[in-house]
XYZ file of C-alpha atoms in Angstrom:
736
model
C 4.547 -99.462 10.621
C 4.153 -100.108 6.890
C 6.306 -98.404 4.283
C 5.231 -97.012 0.930
C 7.049 -99.941 -0.662
C 4.953 -102.383 1.359
C 1.815 -100.388 0.597
C 2.398 -100.963 -3.108
C 3.064 -104.706 -2.817
C -0.532 -105.881 -2.991
C -2.921 -107.169 -0.357
C -1.010 -108.307 2.760
C -2.027 -111.947 3.090
C 0.902 -113.967 4.412
C 0.840 -113.176 7.154
C -2.463 -111.371 7.506
C -2.195 -108.070 9.377
C -3.450 -107.983 12.944
C -7.150 -107.194 13.249
C -7.045 -103.995 15.302
C -10.697 -103.207 14.589
C -12.043 -99.699 14.826
C -9.512 -97.221 16.126
C -10.535 -95.407 19.285
C -10.275 -91.648 19.492
C -11.005 -90.872 15.838
C -14.355 -89.946 14.284
C -16.304 -92.795 12.725
C -19.088 -92.899 10.162
C -22.609 -93.447 11.499
C -23.963 -96.977 11.474
C -25.721 -97.695 8.197
C -29.076 -99.494 8.057
C -29.375 -101.121 4.623
C -32.105 -103.558 5.682
C -30.605 -106.574 3.919
C -32.364 -109.906 3.784
C -30.478 -113.044 4.788
C -29.806 -113.813 1.134
C -28.517 -110.284 0.581
C -26.248 -110.535 3.631
C -24.782 -113.724 2.207
C -24.253 -111.955 -1.107
C -22.518 -109.023 0.604
C -20.221 -111.436 2.423
C -19.496 -113.404 -0.739
C -18.700 -110.176 -2.582
C -16.239 -109.111 0.117
C -14.502 -112.499 0.292
C -13.846 -112.620 -3.461
C -10.889 -110.273 -2.880
C -9.153 -113.034 -0.908
C -7.881 -116.559 -1.658
C -9.763 -119.530 -0.228
C -7.193 -120.308 2.483
C -8.004 -117.098 4.442
C -11.730 -116.859 3.767
C -12.708 -119.003 6.757
C -10.828 -116.648 9.086
C -12.080 -113.434 7.490
C -15.732 -114.406 6.979
C -16.842 -114.090 10.656
C -15.228 -110.680 11.171
C -16.635 -109.346 7.895
C -20.058 -110.644 8.899
C -19.684 -108.883 12.246
C -18.799 -105.586 10.527
C -21.874 -105.914 8.351
C -24.012 -106.581 11.419
C -22.546 -103.804 13.585
C -21.922 -101.074 11.032
C -24.092 -101.897 8.013
C -21.084 -102.230 5.714
C -17.922 -104.296 5.327
C -15.023 -101.847 5.567
C -12.372 -104.549 6.242
C -10.839 -102.763 9.245
C -8.160 -105.457 9.528
C -6.621 -104.099 6.338
C -6.541 -100.430 7.351
C -2.817 -99.715 6.761
C -0.505 -99.189 9.692
C 1.142 -96.140 8.121
C 0.971 -92.413 8.619
C -1.621 -91.654 5.974
C -0.721 -88.415 4.195
C 0.382 -87.049 0.832
C 4.059 -88.025 0.640
C 6.462 -86.267 -1.735
C 5.829 -87.751 -5.142
C 9.341 -89.110 -5.645
C 8.912 -91.439 -2.659
C 6.243 -93.561 -4.339
C 7.603 -96.725 -6.039
C 6.058 -96.227 -9.495
C 6.962 -96.580 -13.135
C 5.205 -93.363 -14.194
C 4.998 -89.842 -12.806
C 1.246 -89.899 -13.354
C 0.778 -92.954 -11.130
C 2.846 -91.416 -8.343
C 0.812 -88.208 -8.550
C -2.430 -90.188 -8.292
C -1.099 -92.007 -5.210
C -0.221 -88.639 -3.681
C -3.802 -87.477 -4.218
C -5.394 -90.680 -2.912
C -3.423 -90.617 0.328
C -4.272 -86.967 0.838
C -7.974 -87.816 0.617
C -7.477 -90.350 3.426
C -5.207 -88.216 5.632
C -6.888 -87.978 9.090
C -6.210 -84.229 9.057
C -8.264 -84.040 5.851
C -10.736 -86.941 5.899
C -13.953 -86.814 7.895
C -14.063 -90.561 8.744
C -10.671 -91.911 7.661
C -11.139 -95.534 8.769
C -14.378 -95.763 6.793
C -12.599 -94.192 3.786
C -14.939 -91.156 3.887
C -13.337 -87.866 2.894
C -16.219 -85.426 3.400
C -19.973 -84.963 3.290
C -20.716 -87.808 5.708
C -20.622 -90.482 3.007
C -18.191 -89.303 0.320
C -16.163 -92.475 -0.193
C -12.676 -92.781 -1.661
C -13.092 -96.555 -1.754
C -15.752 -98.911 -0.476
C -13.300 -101.051 1.524
C -9.591 -101.313 2.339
C -8.934 -104.217 -0.039
C -9.736 -101.855 -2.904
C -7.209 -99.342 -1.575
C -4.401 -101.932 -1.432
C -5.143 -103.271 -4.916
C -5.345 -99.778 -6.417
C -1.977 -98.810 -4.955
C -0.500 -102.059 -6.287
C -1.851 -101.487 -9.801
C -0.636 -97.888 -9.835
C 2.860 -98.992 -8.849
C 2.953 -101.410 -11.818
C 1.200 -99.251 -14.394
C 3.091 -98.143 -17.524
C 2.413 -95.292 -19.947
C 0.544 -97.754 -22.159
C -1.969 -98.953 -19.574
C -5.134 -97.504 -18.044
C -6.487 -98.427 -14.623
C -10.281 -98.767 -14.644
C -12.240 -98.113 -11.430
C -15.837 -99.291 -10.926
C -17.262 -97.485 -7.857
C -14.117 -97.992 -5.785
C -13.308 -101.403 -7.266
C -10.125 -101.583 -9.368
C -11.283 -103.637 -12.334
C -7.711 -103.867 -13.571
C -5.028 -102.507 -15.865
C -5.987 -102.483 -19.542
C -3.784 -101.828 -22.580
C -4.171 -98.300 -23.970
C -1.946 -95.603 -25.471
C 0.318 -92.987 -23.944
C -2.213 -90.305 -24.922
C -5.069 -92.059 -23.102
C -5.979 -91.336 -19.472
C -3.991 -93.384 -16.983
C -7.088 -93.735 -14.805
C -10.825 -93.776 -15.566
C -13.229 -93.643 -12.619
C -16.986 -94.107 -12.445
C -18.903 -93.917 -9.182
C -22.545 -94.771 -8.587
C -23.518 -95.312 -12.216
C -26.823 -96.970 -11.348
C -29.660 -97.497 -13.842
C -31.900 -94.395 -13.338
C -35.037 -96.249 -12.213
C -33.017 -97.816 -9.388
C -31.142 -94.696 -8.308
C -33.082 -94.192 -5.081
C -31.747 -93.772 -1.551
C -33.194 -97.099 -0.423
C -31.616 -98.951 -3.324
C -28.324 -97.149 -2.738
C -28.065 -98.306 0.864
C -28.472 -101.896 -0.268
C -26.110 -101.619 -3.205
C -23.421 -99.989 -1.052
C -23.799 -102.690 1.610
C -23.410 -105.300 -1.124
C -20.149 -103.608 -2.106
C -21.165 -103.038 -5.725
C -21.510 -99.259 -5.864
C -20.519 -96.237 -3.815
C -21.210 -92.551 -3.365
C -18.045 -90.686 -4.312
C -19.452 -87.231 -3.530
C -17.512 -85.012 -5.919
C -13.787 -84.870 -5.218
C -13.710 -87.739 -2.692
C -14.133 -90.520 -5.234
C -12.122 -88.690 -7.903
C -9.111 -88.247 -5.554
C -9.056 -84.453 -6.000
C -10.092 -83.133 -2.581
C -7.769 -80.496 -1.122
C -9.250 -80.099 2.354
C -11.641 -77.350 3.411
C -9.600 -74.804 1.435
C -11.422 -76.225 -1.556
C -14.550 -74.331 -0.612
C -13.145 -71.381 1.340
C -12.789 -69.181 -1.717
C -16.335 -69.921 -2.895
C -17.700 -69.328 0.602
C -15.853 -66.011 0.841
C -17.317 -64.913 -2.497
C -20.784 -66.085 -1.470
C -20.813 -64.208 1.855
C -19.382 -61.063 0.264
C -21.897 -61.119 -2.574
C -24.779 -61.865 -0.194
C -23.803 -58.809 1.845
C -23.638 -56.682 -1.299
C -26.929 -57.931 -2.664
C -29.066 -58.194 0.471
C -27.481 -55.774 2.934
C -26.147 -53.260 0.425
C -22.708 -53.163 2.056
C -19.099 -53.935 1.208
C -17.728 -53.923 4.760
C -19.032 -56.778 6.920
C -17.433 -55.591 10.170
C -19.896 -56.193 13.003
C -22.271 -58.228 10.826
C -23.232 -61.695 12.044
C -23.312 -64.812 9.865
C -24.933 -67.906 11.418
C -24.647 -71.351 9.873
C -23.909 -74.974 10.725
C -21.488 -77.767 9.926
C -17.757 -78.075 10.604
C -17.147 -81.664 9.588
C -15.802 -81.660 6.034
C -16.087 -78.942 3.435
C -18.347 -77.028 5.813
C -15.273 -76.386 7.960
C -14.487 -73.637 5.456
C -17.228 -71.432 6.860
C -15.253 -70.451 9.951
C -12.217 -69.397 7.949
C -14.387 -67.572 5.406
C -16.012 -65.526 8.178
C -12.584 -64.363 9.334
C -11.409 -63.541 5.815
C -14.475 -61.407 5.002
C -14.227 -59.704 8.396
C -17.567 -60.621 9.939
C -18.677 -62.490 13.059
C -19.313 -66.125 12.189
C -21.194 -68.466 14.520
C -21.092 -72.052 13.310
C -23.013 -74.829 15.063
C -21.688 -78.401 15.076
C -23.139 -81.379 16.959
C -20.012 -83.531 16.680
C -17.516 -82.370 19.304
C -14.627 -84.150 17.574
C -15.231 -82.229 14.342
C -15.441 -78.936 16.197
C -12.248 -79.559 18.159
C -10.438 -80.626 14.985
C -11.191 -77.289 13.316
C -10.226 -75.417 16.483
C -6.859 -77.170 16.686
C -6.241 -76.500 13.004
C -6.776 -72.787 13.647
C -9.947 -72.554 11.581
C -12.036 -71.641 14.636
C -11.025 -68.848 16.989
C -13.286 -69.840 19.894
C -15.539 -72.705 20.916
C -18.380 -72.919 23.405
C -21.195 -75.280 24.294
C -23.296 -72.505 25.842
C -26.069 -70.690 24.001
C -25.860 -67.973 26.643
C -22.194 -67.500 25.774
C -23.040 -67.263 22.036
C -25.610 -64.560 22.693
C -23.259 -62.755 25.079
C -20.487 -62.703 22.481
C -22.839 -61.364 19.823
C -24.108 -58.616 22.085
C -20.573 -57.614 23.102
C -19.362 -57.518 19.512
C -22.412 -55.569 18.344
C -22.355 -52.959 21.120
C -20.822 -50.417 18.792
C -21.316 -47.000 20.326
C -23.127 -48.345 23.365
C -21.537 -47.764 26.751
C -19.912 -50.808 28.270
C -20.553 -51.943 31.858
C -17.674 -51.179 34.185
C -16.826 -47.763 32.793
C -18.330 -44.850 34.716
C -19.452 -41.681 32.987
C -18.310 -42.547 29.479
C -19.207 -39.566 27.227
C -20.830 -40.496 23.933
C -19.186 -37.488 22.341
C -15.893 -39.338 22.297
C -17.349 -41.639 19.661
C -16.069 -44.760 21.403
C -16.668 -48.249 20.099
C -15.800 -51.778 21.008
C -12.223 -52.824 20.145
C -11.974 -56.212 21.724
C -14.099 -58.566 23.740
C -14.345 -59.634 27.347
C -10.850 -59.969 28.711
C -9.041 -59.896 32.005
C -7.034 -56.781 32.789
C -4.026 -58.741 34.009
C -2.693 -60.007 30.651
C -3.029 -56.688 28.873
C 0.105 -55.971 26.940
C 1.541 -53.804 24.283
C -0.856 -52.645 21.649
C -3.934 -52.753 23.890
C -5.951 -49.584 24.127
C -5.473 -47.972 27.583
C -8.308 -46.631 29.678
C -9.248 -43.091 28.708
C -7.869 -40.579 31.143
C -10.305 -39.514 33.824
C -12.295 -42.769 33.851
C -12.314 -45.251 36.650
C -11.271 -48.858 36.152
C -13.324 -51.753 37.489
C -11.965 -53.994 40.178
C -8.720 -55.794 39.262
C -9.379 -59.090 37.530
C -12.946 -58.203 36.598
C -13.939 -58.704 32.980
C -14.156 -55.466 31.064
C -14.649 -54.155 27.576
C -11.650 -52.347 26.184
C -12.747 -49.228 24.388
C -10.861 -46.813 22.196
C -11.641 -43.883 19.926
C -13.691 -44.896 16.899
C -10.999 -43.938 14.364
C -8.563 -46.445 15.882
C -11.267 -49.076 16.202
C -11.940 -48.871 12.485
C -8.306 -49.665 11.871
C -8.463 -52.648 14.203
C -11.860 -54.125 13.405
C -12.474 -57.300 15.285
C -13.617 -60.469 13.603
C -14.640 -63.753 15.172
C -15.280 -67.350 14.226
C -17.161 -68.952 17.103
C -17.913 -72.665 17.095
C -21.058 -73.614 19.002
C -21.084 -77.226 20.157
C -24.764 -77.905 19.838
C -27.632 -78.193 17.393
C -28.151 -75.328 14.997
C -31.914 -75.528 15.447
C -31.456 -74.641 19.126
C -29.312 -71.699 18.049
C -31.879 -70.456 15.530
C -34.677 -70.793 18.078
C -32.642 -68.911 20.695
C -32.102 -66.075 18.209
C -35.871 -65.944 17.684
C -36.356 -65.805 21.463
C -33.942 -62.875 21.705
C -35.806 -61.110 18.917
C -39.217 -61.682 20.476
C -38.156 -60.658 23.995
C -35.818 -57.753 23.257
C -36.834 -56.661 19.778
C -33.222 -57.094 18.677
C -32.233 -59.260 15.701
C -28.717 -60.484 16.422
C -28.078 -62.077 13.035
C -27.728 -60.534 9.569
C -26.908 -63.433 7.242
C -27.545 -67.159 7.503
C -27.158 -70.439 5.688
C -26.714 -74.154 6.401
C -23.978 -76.619 5.491
C -25.078 -79.785 7.202
C -24.812 -82.815 4.913
C -28.512 -82.577 4.176
C -28.091 -84.598 0.992
C -27.913 -87.531 3.421
C -30.339 -86.433 6.160
C -31.318 -89.813 7.583
C -27.861 -91.401 7.827
C -25.864 -88.881 9.805
C -25.986 -85.867 7.525
C -28.484 -84.006 9.714
C -29.042 -84.498 13.440
C -32.452 -83.713 14.972
C -32.578 -81.115 17.747
C -34.684 -83.380 19.974
C -31.752 -85.760 20.608
C -28.154 -85.522 21.746
C -25.459 -86.555 19.285
C -25.014 -90.008 20.848
C -28.763 -90.533 21.239
C -29.247 -89.675 17.576
C -26.551 -92.106 16.446
C -28.138 -94.864 18.502
C -31.678 -94.239 17.245
C -30.459 -93.905 13.658
C -29.272 -97.506 13.851
C -32.009 -99.002 16.019
C -35.130 -97.331 14.611
C -34.544 -95.542 11.288
C -38.238 -94.751 10.788
C -38.568 -92.864 14.074
C -35.246 -91.145 13.426
C -36.507 -89.969 10.027
C -39.640 -88.518 11.643
C -37.534 -86.591 14.159
C -35.246 -85.268 11.416
C -38.201 -83.974 9.447
C -39.732 -82.389 12.549
C -36.380 -80.741 13.261
C -36.216 -79.406 9.707
C -39.678 -77.892 10.091
C -38.631 -76.230 13.348
C -35.451 -74.876 11.782
C -37.326 -73.362 8.857
C -39.956 -71.903 11.181
C -37.264 -70.076 13.161
C -35.550 -68.855 9.988
C -38.887 -67.629 8.619
C -39.492 -65.590 11.778
C -36.062 -63.952 11.605
C -36.491 -63.276 7.883
C -39.318 -60.870 8.711
C -36.575 -58.597 10.005
C -33.519 -57.433 8.062
C -32.062 -60.952 8.000
C -31.265 -62.911 4.851
C -30.924 -66.686 4.432
C -29.760 -68.705 1.450
C -29.449 -72.385 0.543
C -25.847 -73.536 0.170
C -26.535 -76.278 -2.317
C -26.611 -79.049 0.310
C -30.288 -79.941 -0.361
C -31.406 -78.191 2.848
C -34.416 -76.481 1.282
C -35.198 -79.532 -0.854
C -35.288 -81.806 2.196
C -37.160 -79.185 4.206
C -39.781 -79.075 1.464
C -40.047 -82.866 1.536
C -40.508 -82.636 5.314
C -43.446 -80.249 4.892
C -41.654 -77.064 5.968
C -42.872 -73.689 4.732
C -40.313 -73.042 1.978
C -42.609 -72.665 -1.002
C -42.113 -69.748 -3.376
C -45.419 -68.972 -4.998
C -45.421 -69.082 -8.765
C -41.868 -70.449 -8.909
C -40.500 -73.351 -10.906
C -39.449 -76.741 -9.547
C -35.920 -75.599 -8.707
C -36.811 -72.458 -6.736
C -37.764 -72.002 -3.107
C -38.686 -69.222 -0.684
C -34.994 -68.524 -0.120
C -32.371 -68.154 -2.835
C -29.747 -70.656 -3.880
C -26.193 -69.428 -3.661
C -25.561 -70.486 -7.266
C -28.865 -69.304 -8.650
C -29.068 -65.885 -7.047
C -25.890 -64.939 -5.167
C -23.014 -66.182 -7.308
C -25.163 -65.200 -10.277
C -23.844 -65.920 -13.734
C -20.282 -66.707 -12.688
C -20.447 -70.126 -14.396
C -21.980 -68.602 -17.517
C -18.958 -66.321 -17.742
C -16.656 -69.334 -17.526
C -15.423 -68.706 -13.977
C -15.204 -71.575 -11.524
C -13.065 -73.297 -8.863
C -9.757 -74.144 -10.555
C -7.052 -75.751 -8.367
C -3.610 -77.268 -8.347
C -1.508 -79.484 -6.066
C 2.288 -79.381 -5.735
C 3.242 -83.046 -5.463
C 6.679 -82.275 -4.013
C 4.903 -81.478 -0.761
C 7.164 -78.442 -0.451
C 5.467 -75.164 0.643
C 8.080 -73.290 -1.387
C 6.752 -74.841 -4.589
C 3.273 -73.665 -3.653
C 4.645 -70.170 -3.032
C 6.152 -70.188 -6.530
C 2.826 -71.190 -8.091
C 1.073 -68.425 -6.140
C 3.588 -65.935 -7.520
C 3.130 -67.244 -11.058
C -0.665 -67.133 -10.866
C -0.567 -63.579 -9.545
C 1.772 -62.487 -12.337
C -0.419 -64.113 -14.988
C -3.540 -62.361 -13.766
C -1.809 -59.003 -13.375
C -0.461 -59.253 -16.920
C -3.925 -60.097 -18.249
C -5.362 -57.028 -16.531
C -2.571 -54.848 -17.910
C -3.315 -56.104 -21.431
C -6.960 -55.176 -21.059
C -9.982 -57.284 -20.087
C -13.691 -56.605 -19.611
C -14.649 -54.872 -16.371
C -16.451 -57.984 -15.063
C -13.407 -60.149 -15.778
C -11.051 -57.601 -14.221
C -13.110 -57.665 -11.018
C -12.788 -61.453 -10.816
C -9.044 -61.349 -11.535
C -8.470 -58.650 -8.890
C -10.392 -60.740 -6.370
C -8.174 -63.735 -7.178
C -5.025 -61.667 -6.742
C -6.206 -60.526 -3.308
C -7.150 -64.095 -2.485
C -3.708 -65.481 -3.328
C -1.954 -62.773 -1.334
C -4.117 -63.505 1.698
C -3.908 -67.286 1.398
C -0.608 -67.906 3.209
C -1.509 -65.548 6.048
C -4.725 -67.437 6.714
C -3.054 -70.885 6.850
C -5.378 -72.421 4.297
C -3.318 -75.519 3.557
C -4.606 -78.674 5.244
C -2.999 -81.798 3.799
C -1.434 -81.439 0.360
C 0.241 -78.245 -0.794
C -2.691 -76.970 -2.816
C -4.310 -73.768 -3.971
C -7.719 -72.900 -5.384
C -8.980 -69.810 -7.165
C -11.937 -68.939 -9.370
C -10.745 -68.514 -12.939
C -12.051 -68.450 -16.489
C -10.735 -70.344 -19.523
C -7.981 -67.856 -20.390
C -6.775 -67.633 -16.801
C -6.682 -71.407 -16.329
C -4.723 -72.015 -19.501
C -2.258 -69.200 -18.813
C -1.639 -70.343 -15.229
C -1.183 -73.947 -16.373
C 1.349 -72.937 -19.036
C 3.294 -70.785 -16.570
C 3.440 -73.598 -14.011
C 4.504 -76.155 -16.619
C 7.332 -73.895 -17.796
C 8.461 -73.402 -14.192
C 8.654 -77.191 -13.773
C 10.666 -77.449 -16.987
C 13.291 -75.018 -15.704
C 13.300 -76.677 -12.238
C 11.940 -73.606 -10.494
C 9.260 -76.016 -9.260
C 10.815 -79.286 -8.103
C 8.157 -81.870 -8.997
C 5.028 -82.339 -11.113
C 1.915 -80.308 -10.349
C -1.598 -81.761 -10.584
C -4.237 -79.496 -12.105
C -7.834 -80.144 -11.166
C -11.036 -78.409 -10.174
C -14.087 -78.946 -8.039
C -16.753 -80.875 -9.933
C -18.924 -77.905 -8.909
C -17.849 -75.898 -11.925
C -18.813 -74.435 -15.282
C -19.195 -77.749 -17.133
C -18.636 -80.472 -14.574
C -22.039 -80.842 -12.946
C -25.667 -81.177 -13.964
C -27.598 -80.470 -10.775
C -31.052 -78.853 -11.074
C -31.032 -77.673 -7.470
C -27.541 -76.193 -7.579
C -25.098 -75.849 -10.495
C -27.753 -75.809 -13.237
C -30.567 -74.297 -11.189
C -30.464 -71.163 -13.368
C -30.991 -73.104 -16.607
C -34.510 -72.164 -17.720
C -35.015 -73.914 -21.062
C -36.261 -77.114 -19.421
C -32.906 -78.917 -19.576
C -31.932 -78.382 -15.937
C -32.794 -82.037 -15.283
C -30.693 -83.314 -18.212
C -27.116 -84.576 -17.744
C -25.593 -84.404 -21.218
C -23.160 -81.640 -20.218
C -21.473 -83.527 -17.363
C -21.223 -86.778 -19.336
C -19.862 -85.039 -22.421
C -17.357 -83.202 -20.241
C -16.042 -86.470 -18.800
C -15.598 -87.949 -22.263
C -14.177 -84.752 -23.758
C -11.575 -84.347 -21.008
C -10.458 -87.944 -21.586
C -10.112 -87.310 -25.334
C -8.053 -84.149 -24.859
C -5.309 -85.302 -22.535
C -6.555 -85.576 -18.947
C -4.378 -87.856 -16.813
C -7.493 -89.168 -15.146
C -11.231 -88.576 -15.396
C -14.170 -89.352 -13.117
C -17.952 -89.461 -13.561
C -20.256 -89.667 -10.523
C -23.890 -90.079 -9.595
C -24.600 -87.807 -6.637
C -22.483 -85.161 -5.016
C -23.493 -82.010 -3.184
C -27.278 -82.271 -3.364
C -27.348 -86.052 -3.082
C -27.686 -89.466 -4.630
C -29.927 -89.518 -7.678
C -30.095 -85.699 -7.781
C -26.831 -84.972 -9.632
C -24.469 -86.204 -12.341
C -20.990 -84.724 -12.067
C -17.448 -85.295 -13.227
C -13.900 -84.157 -12.715
C -10.344 -84.649 -13.871
C -6.709 -84.635 -12.884
C -4.028 -83.367 -15.252
C -0.359 -83.864 -14.393
C 2.017 -81.113 -15.509
C 5.563 -82.471 -15.769
C 7.332 -79.678 -17.644
C 7.153 -81.299 -21.081
C 5.786 -79.678 -24.257
C 3.247 -82.510 -24.436
C 1.891 -81.554 -21.000
C 1.469 -77.942 -22.117
C -0.414 -79.022 -25.226
C -2.705 -81.281 -23.198
C -3.409 -78.440 -20.780
C -4.284 -76.006 -23.563
C -6.674 -78.435 -25.266
C -8.299 -79.965 -22.239
C -8.763 -76.829 -20.105
C -10.277 -74.961 -23.055
C -12.843 -77.704 -23.638
C -13.469 -78.106 -19.911
C -14.782 -74.532 -19.750
C -16.213 -73.918 -23.229
C -18.483 -76.962 -23.044
C -20.453 -75.502 -20.147
C -20.484 -71.956 -21.495
C -21.829 -73.237 -24.829
C -24.570 -75.223 -23.077
C -25.557 -72.186 -20.984
C -25.537 -70.050 -24.115
C -27.923 -72.475 -25.849
C -30.252 -72.332 -22.829
C -30.660 -68.590 -23.395
C -28.115 -67.044 -21.055
C -26.992 -63.733 -22.550
C -23.663 -63.552 -20.699
C -22.750 -67.055 -21.844
C -23.709 -66.009 -25.391
C -21.281 -63.098 -25.229
C -18.454 -65.196 -23.771
C -18.765 -68.044 -26.271
C -18.930 -65.582 -29.203
C -15.764 -63.914 -27.950
C -14.072 -67.308 -27.570
C -15.018 -68.278 -31.123
C -13.457 -65.062 -32.410
C -10.212 -65.965 -30.640
C -10.171 -69.590 -31.821
C -11.324 -70.338 -35.362
C -11.473 -74.077 -34.577
C -14.342 -73.475 -32.146
C -17.727 -73.384 -33.886
C -20.761 -73.368 -31.584
C -24.458 -73.482 -32.474
C -25.970 -70.181 -31.331
C -29.639 -69.756 -30.376
C -32.104 -67.371 -31.999
C -34.354 -65.745 -29.438
C -38.096 -65.431 -29.952
C -38.359 -61.657 -30.219
C -42.127 -61.388 -30.197
C -43.918 -63.410 -27.494
C -47.191 -62.951 -29.374
C -45.943 -65.471 -31.930
C -46.101 -68.169 -29.237
C -49.448 -67.040 -27.896
C -51.083 -66.876 -31.292
C -49.692 -70.261 -32.340
C -51.025 -71.970 -29.235
C -54.474 -70.484 -29.715
C -54.859 -72.289 -33.046
């Protein structure tokens, strides 16, 4: 077993570590099919061997060639560290700077098997979101970080540590770029080749920027999305008894099960990979699992019975107003707190499954929620729901979405319903063209089923994973007549459900307590709550107050719902003022030792300013600039100029390679006045940049927010748009 000291000592060469190959019993990335020529295979091998001195190349070359042949990429399994991969307390890392130790903490969290989707392939989430391209890069990065001073910057080229370069103490300690391919060559086919050659990689969003915090990172956003979908499309606040059907439990999609429980609905989440499903069940994110469609339908019917009489109870009077309290159980284990049989009613035979019923008033107090994982293909689930509708007239689902990794549909991000999981993995590698045809047929079938259900009071939305985009490319019926390029038959969660949250400056802000101590996280929760409560007491706009109150509820619920997986982290949706105030409060708590170690501030790249993505984050930009990426690039540069500890800029993420430019940052708070100043400057820019861009595009809410921000800070001067007040001016001009 390696130690952290050994991990920071450079590539282990003398002796070489034992080649243990792929580890059995852990999930592995699908086989890639880059279609390299012989010359390209030689180039890929040469590129991999350049990390190693000549005296070991003869030994390593055959095994690297075998990896390339078997898996479509050279991961260098021999160099996968023999250490418990997790986020260790920051003081345990042998570093010269606090910043470097914090970065190490974040990197190892991204590769923690409890967090990462395919840890041996260095994939954190999304099917292909790489932390590094190979294990040699990991070892070298850890070595450089251990040696780095406050006057050096580590430069990362798509997973490759280019080296330590002289800089200043005010410069970022780490600058990351991932997938920065010349636009005309930023296609999926070219990507597969370039990744196999080891010269670029797909960092998703927070995988390649080392800022992933496990599925908690998307739980809050998913909760808000489901709640707002219910408000907008069902006209309700209380989701008790409502059914939400979706798919994906592998990476960030694992948040859906927990979100269903938090909002109080019945969530049914399909997952084809049994290992992913069992992982979420063991972590407590899924309440039940089944591989039976009959069982799924049975559970939905039981939970939706409401006032209907349950089998097994004779002569139950409707006047009692009885409703379902809990699901099918055995009488034997009934204990304290269970609702007894109403007097005067017969019980079924001992041991027989029954429905426990109690007066409706009590049932309201004890509303049942469920997260049910279905081990199977979501298309089969959708088609079964259509069958139930057509044969019984009953629609068993109210809300639906999809969180498969559809940005990568032909390389393991989406599995066709016609094949089993293992059959699909085999065909994906042996005949990619046929596999692609089956995927597209499966997408058409899925959309067809959703379209049938949507004729009833059922509402579906796209979760920003390119599902509707890929369905459109497959020929599915998702067209919205008269719509622009970024709109489909069903709404986008950013465009229509979350609404103008980004335009108001609210987005997924997060922090990580590098001590690894849950008590430090509890202190930050308390501080964040106090900050938001004080802001409300001092007076804020009604829309801002609503967001702050939601965050306060979120924080108070967080510990109860066991949201931490991996590092001691928290996420909440906050605006510029809230982020700065929380950061200052945390930094002061570190200074007075109330918090024991530095705290890393970060955010999802999916935020106000971080991402240009015409089918997601900027889908509601209507001035024609939705396909432009100035905002994300400027944000990356601006964060670096204003004190970020590290910055990252990526091609791809969320919707897919070539569809998105996004960036993120890490900012280490260490209790010093300098850290507070950096936080104030950088966090203000990190939000105002995107609000200003959205204002210029014509968004009225962004206009109001940026005007208010300018009033509060005389150093901020933003160009404001003048609206065309009379449309006839345009019409008359164009008739000339």
